[in-house]
Coordinates of C-alpha atoms and ligand atoms in Angstrom, one line a residue:
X19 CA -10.4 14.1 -32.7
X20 CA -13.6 11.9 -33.8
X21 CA -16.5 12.3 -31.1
X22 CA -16.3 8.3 -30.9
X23 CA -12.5 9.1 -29.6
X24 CA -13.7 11.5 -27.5
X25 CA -16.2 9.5 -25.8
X26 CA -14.0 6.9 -24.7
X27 CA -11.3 9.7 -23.4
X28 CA -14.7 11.2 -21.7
X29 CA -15.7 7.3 -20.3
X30 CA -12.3 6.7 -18.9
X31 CA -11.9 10.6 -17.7
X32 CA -15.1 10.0 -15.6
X33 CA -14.2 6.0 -14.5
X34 CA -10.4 6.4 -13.6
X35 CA -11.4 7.3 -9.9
X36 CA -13.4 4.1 -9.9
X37 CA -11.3 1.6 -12.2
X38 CA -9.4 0.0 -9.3
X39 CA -12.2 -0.6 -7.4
X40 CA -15.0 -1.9 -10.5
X41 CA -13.0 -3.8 -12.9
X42 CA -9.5 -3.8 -10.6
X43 CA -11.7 -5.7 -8.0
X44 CA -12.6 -8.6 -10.9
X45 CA -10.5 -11.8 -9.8
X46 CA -10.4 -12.5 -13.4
X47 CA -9.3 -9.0 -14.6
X48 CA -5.9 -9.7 -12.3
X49 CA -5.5 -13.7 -13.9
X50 CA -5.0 -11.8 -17.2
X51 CA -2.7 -9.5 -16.2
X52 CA -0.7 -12.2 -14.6
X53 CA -1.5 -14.3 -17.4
X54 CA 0.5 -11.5 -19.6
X55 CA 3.9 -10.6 -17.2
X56 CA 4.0 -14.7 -17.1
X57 CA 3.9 -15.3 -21.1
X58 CA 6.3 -12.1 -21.5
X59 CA 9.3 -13.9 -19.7
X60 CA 10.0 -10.5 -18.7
X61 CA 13.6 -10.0 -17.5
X62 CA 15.7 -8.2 -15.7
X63 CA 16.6 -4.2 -17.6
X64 CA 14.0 -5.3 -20.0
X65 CA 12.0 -2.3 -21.7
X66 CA 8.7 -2.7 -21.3
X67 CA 5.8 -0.7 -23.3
X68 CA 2.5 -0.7 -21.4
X69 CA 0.0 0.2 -24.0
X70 CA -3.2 1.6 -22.2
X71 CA -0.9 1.7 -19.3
X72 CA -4.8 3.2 -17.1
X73 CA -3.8 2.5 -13.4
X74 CA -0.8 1.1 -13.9
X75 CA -2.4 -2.3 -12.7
X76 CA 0.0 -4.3 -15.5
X77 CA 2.8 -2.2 -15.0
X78 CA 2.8 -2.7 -11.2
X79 CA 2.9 -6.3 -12.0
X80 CA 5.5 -6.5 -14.2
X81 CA 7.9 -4.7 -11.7
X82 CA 7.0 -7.3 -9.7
X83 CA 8.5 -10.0 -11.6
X84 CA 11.6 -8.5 -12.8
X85 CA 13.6 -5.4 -12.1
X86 CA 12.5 -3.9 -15.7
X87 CA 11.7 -0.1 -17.1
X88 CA 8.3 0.5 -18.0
X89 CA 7.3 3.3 -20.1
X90 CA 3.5 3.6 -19.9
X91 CA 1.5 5.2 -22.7
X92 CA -2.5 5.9 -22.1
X93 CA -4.5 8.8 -24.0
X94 CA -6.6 9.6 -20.3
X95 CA -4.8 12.1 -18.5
X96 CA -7.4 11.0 -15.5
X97 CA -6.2 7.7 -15.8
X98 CA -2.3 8.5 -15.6
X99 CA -2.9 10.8 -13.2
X100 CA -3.9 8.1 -11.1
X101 CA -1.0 5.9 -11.9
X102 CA 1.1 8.3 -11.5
X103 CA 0.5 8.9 -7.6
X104 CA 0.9 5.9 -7.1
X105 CA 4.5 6.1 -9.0
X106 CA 5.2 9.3 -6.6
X107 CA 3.6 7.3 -3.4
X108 CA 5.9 4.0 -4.2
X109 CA 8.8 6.2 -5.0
X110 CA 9.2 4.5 -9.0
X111 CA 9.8 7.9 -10.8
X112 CA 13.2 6.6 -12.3
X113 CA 11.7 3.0 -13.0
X114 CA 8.4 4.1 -14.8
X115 CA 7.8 6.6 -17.3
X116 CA 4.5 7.7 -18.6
X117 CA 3.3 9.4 -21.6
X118 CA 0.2 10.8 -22.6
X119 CA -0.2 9.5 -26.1
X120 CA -2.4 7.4 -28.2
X121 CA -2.2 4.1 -29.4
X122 CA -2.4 5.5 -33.3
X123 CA 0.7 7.9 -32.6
X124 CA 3.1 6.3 -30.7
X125 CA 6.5 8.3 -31.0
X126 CA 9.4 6.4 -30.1
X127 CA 12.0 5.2 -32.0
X128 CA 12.2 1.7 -33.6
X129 CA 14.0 -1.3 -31.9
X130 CA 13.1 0.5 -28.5
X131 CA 11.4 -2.2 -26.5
X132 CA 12.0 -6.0 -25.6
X133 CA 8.2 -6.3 -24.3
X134 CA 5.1 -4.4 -25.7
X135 CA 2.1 -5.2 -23.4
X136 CA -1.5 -4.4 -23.5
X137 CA -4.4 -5.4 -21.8
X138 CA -8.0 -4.7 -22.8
X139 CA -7.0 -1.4 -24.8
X140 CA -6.5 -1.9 -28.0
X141 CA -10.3 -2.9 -28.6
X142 CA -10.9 0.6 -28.3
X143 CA -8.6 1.8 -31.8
X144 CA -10.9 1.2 -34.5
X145 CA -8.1 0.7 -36.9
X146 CA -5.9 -1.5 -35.7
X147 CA -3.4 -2.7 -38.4
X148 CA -1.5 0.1 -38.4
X149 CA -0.9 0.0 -34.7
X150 CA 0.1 -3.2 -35.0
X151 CA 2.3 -2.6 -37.9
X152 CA 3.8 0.5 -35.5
X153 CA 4.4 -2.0 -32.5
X154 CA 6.2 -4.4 -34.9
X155 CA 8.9 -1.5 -35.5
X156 CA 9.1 -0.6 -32.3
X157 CA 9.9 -4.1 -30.6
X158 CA 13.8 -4.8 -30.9
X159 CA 14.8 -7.9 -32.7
X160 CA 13.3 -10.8 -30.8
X161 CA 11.2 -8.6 -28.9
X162 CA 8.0 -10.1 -27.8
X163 CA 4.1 -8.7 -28.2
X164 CA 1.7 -9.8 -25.7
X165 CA -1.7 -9.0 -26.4
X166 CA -4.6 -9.9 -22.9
X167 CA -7.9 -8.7 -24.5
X168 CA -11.5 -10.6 -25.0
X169 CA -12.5 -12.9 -27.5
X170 CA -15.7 -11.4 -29.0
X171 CA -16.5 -10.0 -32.2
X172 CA -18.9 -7.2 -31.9
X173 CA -19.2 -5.9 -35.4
X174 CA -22.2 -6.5 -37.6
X175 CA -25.4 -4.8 -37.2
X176 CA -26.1 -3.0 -33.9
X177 CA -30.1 -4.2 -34.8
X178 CA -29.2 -8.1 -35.3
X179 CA -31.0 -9.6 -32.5
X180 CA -28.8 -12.3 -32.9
X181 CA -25.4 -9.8 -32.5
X182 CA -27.0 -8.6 -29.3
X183 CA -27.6 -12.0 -28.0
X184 CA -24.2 -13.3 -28.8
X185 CA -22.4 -10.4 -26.8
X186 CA -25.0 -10.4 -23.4
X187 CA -24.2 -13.8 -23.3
X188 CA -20.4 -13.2 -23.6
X189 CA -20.9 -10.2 -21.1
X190 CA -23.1 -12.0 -18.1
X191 CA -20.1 -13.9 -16.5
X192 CA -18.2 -10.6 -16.0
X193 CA -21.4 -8.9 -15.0
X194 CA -22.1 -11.7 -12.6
X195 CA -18.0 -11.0 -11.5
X196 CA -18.8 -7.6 -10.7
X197 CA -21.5 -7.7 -8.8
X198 CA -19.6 -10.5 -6.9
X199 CA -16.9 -9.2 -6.1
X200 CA -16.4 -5.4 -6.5
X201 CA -20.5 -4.6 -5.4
X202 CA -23.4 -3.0 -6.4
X203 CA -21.2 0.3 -7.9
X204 CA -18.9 -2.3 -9.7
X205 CA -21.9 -4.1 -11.0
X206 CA -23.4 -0.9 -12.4
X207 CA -20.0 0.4 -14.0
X208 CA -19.2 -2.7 -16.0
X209 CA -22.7 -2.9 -17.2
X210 CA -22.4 0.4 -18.5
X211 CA -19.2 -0.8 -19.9
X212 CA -20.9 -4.3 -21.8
X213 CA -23.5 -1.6 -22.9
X214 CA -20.9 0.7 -25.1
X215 CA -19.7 -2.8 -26.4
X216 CA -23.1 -3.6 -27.3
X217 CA -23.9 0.0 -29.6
X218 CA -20.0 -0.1 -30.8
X219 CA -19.7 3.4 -29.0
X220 CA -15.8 3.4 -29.1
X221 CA -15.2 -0.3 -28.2
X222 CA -14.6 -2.2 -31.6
X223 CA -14.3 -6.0 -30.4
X224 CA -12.6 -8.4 -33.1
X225 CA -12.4 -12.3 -32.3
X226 CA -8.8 -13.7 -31.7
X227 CA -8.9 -14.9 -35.0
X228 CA -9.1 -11.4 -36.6
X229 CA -6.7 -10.3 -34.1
X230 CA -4.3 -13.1 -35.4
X231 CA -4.5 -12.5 -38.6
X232 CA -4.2 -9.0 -38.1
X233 CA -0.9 -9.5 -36.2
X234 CA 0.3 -11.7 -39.1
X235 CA -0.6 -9.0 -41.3
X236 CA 1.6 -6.8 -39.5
X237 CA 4.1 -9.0 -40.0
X238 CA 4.4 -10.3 -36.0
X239 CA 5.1 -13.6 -36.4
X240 CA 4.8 -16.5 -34.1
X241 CA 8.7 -17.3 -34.1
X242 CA 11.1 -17.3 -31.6
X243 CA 12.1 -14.3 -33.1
X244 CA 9.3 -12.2 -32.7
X245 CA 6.7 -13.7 -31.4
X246 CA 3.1 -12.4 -30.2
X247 CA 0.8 -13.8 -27.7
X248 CA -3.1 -13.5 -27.7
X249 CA -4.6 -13.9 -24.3
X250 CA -8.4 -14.5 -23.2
X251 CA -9.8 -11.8 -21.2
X252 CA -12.7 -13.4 -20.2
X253 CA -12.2 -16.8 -20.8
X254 CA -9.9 -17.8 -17.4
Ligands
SAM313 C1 -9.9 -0.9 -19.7 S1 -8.6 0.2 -19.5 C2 -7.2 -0.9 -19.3 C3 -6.1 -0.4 -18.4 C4 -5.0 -1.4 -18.0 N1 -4.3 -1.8 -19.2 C5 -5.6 -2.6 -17.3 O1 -5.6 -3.7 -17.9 O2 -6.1 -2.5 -16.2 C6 -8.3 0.8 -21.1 C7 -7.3 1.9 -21.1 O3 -7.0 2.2 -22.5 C8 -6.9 3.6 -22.6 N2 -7.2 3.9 -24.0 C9 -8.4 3.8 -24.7 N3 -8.2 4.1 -26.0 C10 -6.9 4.4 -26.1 C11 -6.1 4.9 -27.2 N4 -6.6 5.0 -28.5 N5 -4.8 5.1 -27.0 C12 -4.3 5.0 -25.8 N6 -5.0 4.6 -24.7 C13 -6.3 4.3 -24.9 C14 -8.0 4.2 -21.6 O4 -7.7 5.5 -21.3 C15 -7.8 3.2 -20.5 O5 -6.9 3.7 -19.5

């Protein structure tokens, strides 16, 4: 494992017991995630891949739409651990599965999921085609790919003023968020977080053009067929 990898699996092992109440307090954090379920026209028996499942924040909310199976996937056993007392607590041991996996592995078979979801996770795989290309196999036909992640492109040089400028001015409403709504502690978490964005230290932020084009790459088409969906993150 690279030590970039490890850093993130280190930043979310130390976070988890915060996440729900630092970013899981943002107002905004929850519009995406109902943003996603929505867009997913998620149905009843559907198969649902949560990819960077954390919490199980999405998850929870997809079960709360339609009586669907979620398999989560996360590479923080901190982070599933969480999610997964709350799976015990709510008694959804038959009705969610977790794995811990990465995003670049993924082993399930092809054609196994209607609905492949992910929110603010797959900025952290710093080569994404292939991930894509892997979620493209593993949606069944006329399965649906919903990407909720943030529009900002953070590569170019980490000592271009004008680099820095763009993504503190991209990361102040969330900041601003934070400290509004989750505290002082929540404030101080997610600037943390904006700082790691800033040196490119395991968060690799494309635009949602790149992402587009990435996902037509990987051949996810928007078609009825098999269509994807790129949501804003920051932008409500
Ligand atoms: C910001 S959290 C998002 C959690 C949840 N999706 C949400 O929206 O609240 C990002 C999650 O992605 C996971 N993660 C980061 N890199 C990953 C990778 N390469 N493969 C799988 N999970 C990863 C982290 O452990 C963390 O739980």
């Amino acid at each position: 494992m690279g030590k970039k990898e490890n850093t993130t699996k280190d930043w979310f092992g130390n976070w988890a017991n915060e996440y729900d109440s630092s970013l899981g307090k943002i107002k905004r954090h929850h519009k995406l995630l109902d943003l996603v379920v929505e867009s997913s026209l998620v149905k009843k028996n559907d198969r649902v891949l949560d990819l960077g499942c954390g919490t199980g924040l999405l998850s929870l909310k997809f079960l709360k739409n339609a009586d669907c199976f979620i398999q989560g996937v996360d590479s923080s056993p901190e982070m599933i651990g969480i999610f997964k007392n709350k799976i015990n607590k709510l008694n959804l041991s038959e009705t969610i599965k977790l794995k811990l996996e990465k995003a670049e592995r993924l082993s399930f078979n092809n054609n196994s999921f209607d609905i492949i979801a992910s929110t603010v996770t797959l900025h952290h795989v710093k080569n994404k085609y292939p991930v894509l290309k892997k979620i493209n196999g593993l949606l069944k036909p006329g399965g649906r790919f919903i990407l909720g992640d943030i529009d900002m492109d953070t590569t170019g040089r980490l000592t271009d003023p004008k680099r820095l400028l763009k993504i503190v001015d991209y990361l102040k409403e969330e900041y601003a968020l934070a400290l509004k709504e989750g505290g002082l502690k929540a404030f101080s978490r997610m600037y943390n977080n904006g700082k790691k964005h800033i040196l490119n230290d395991g968060e690799y932020c494309v635009s949602f053009q790149q992402w587009k084009e990435l996902c037509q790459r990987a051949d996810l088409k928007k078609s009825p067929s098999n269509p994807y969906r790129i949501l804003n993150g920051l932008k409500s």
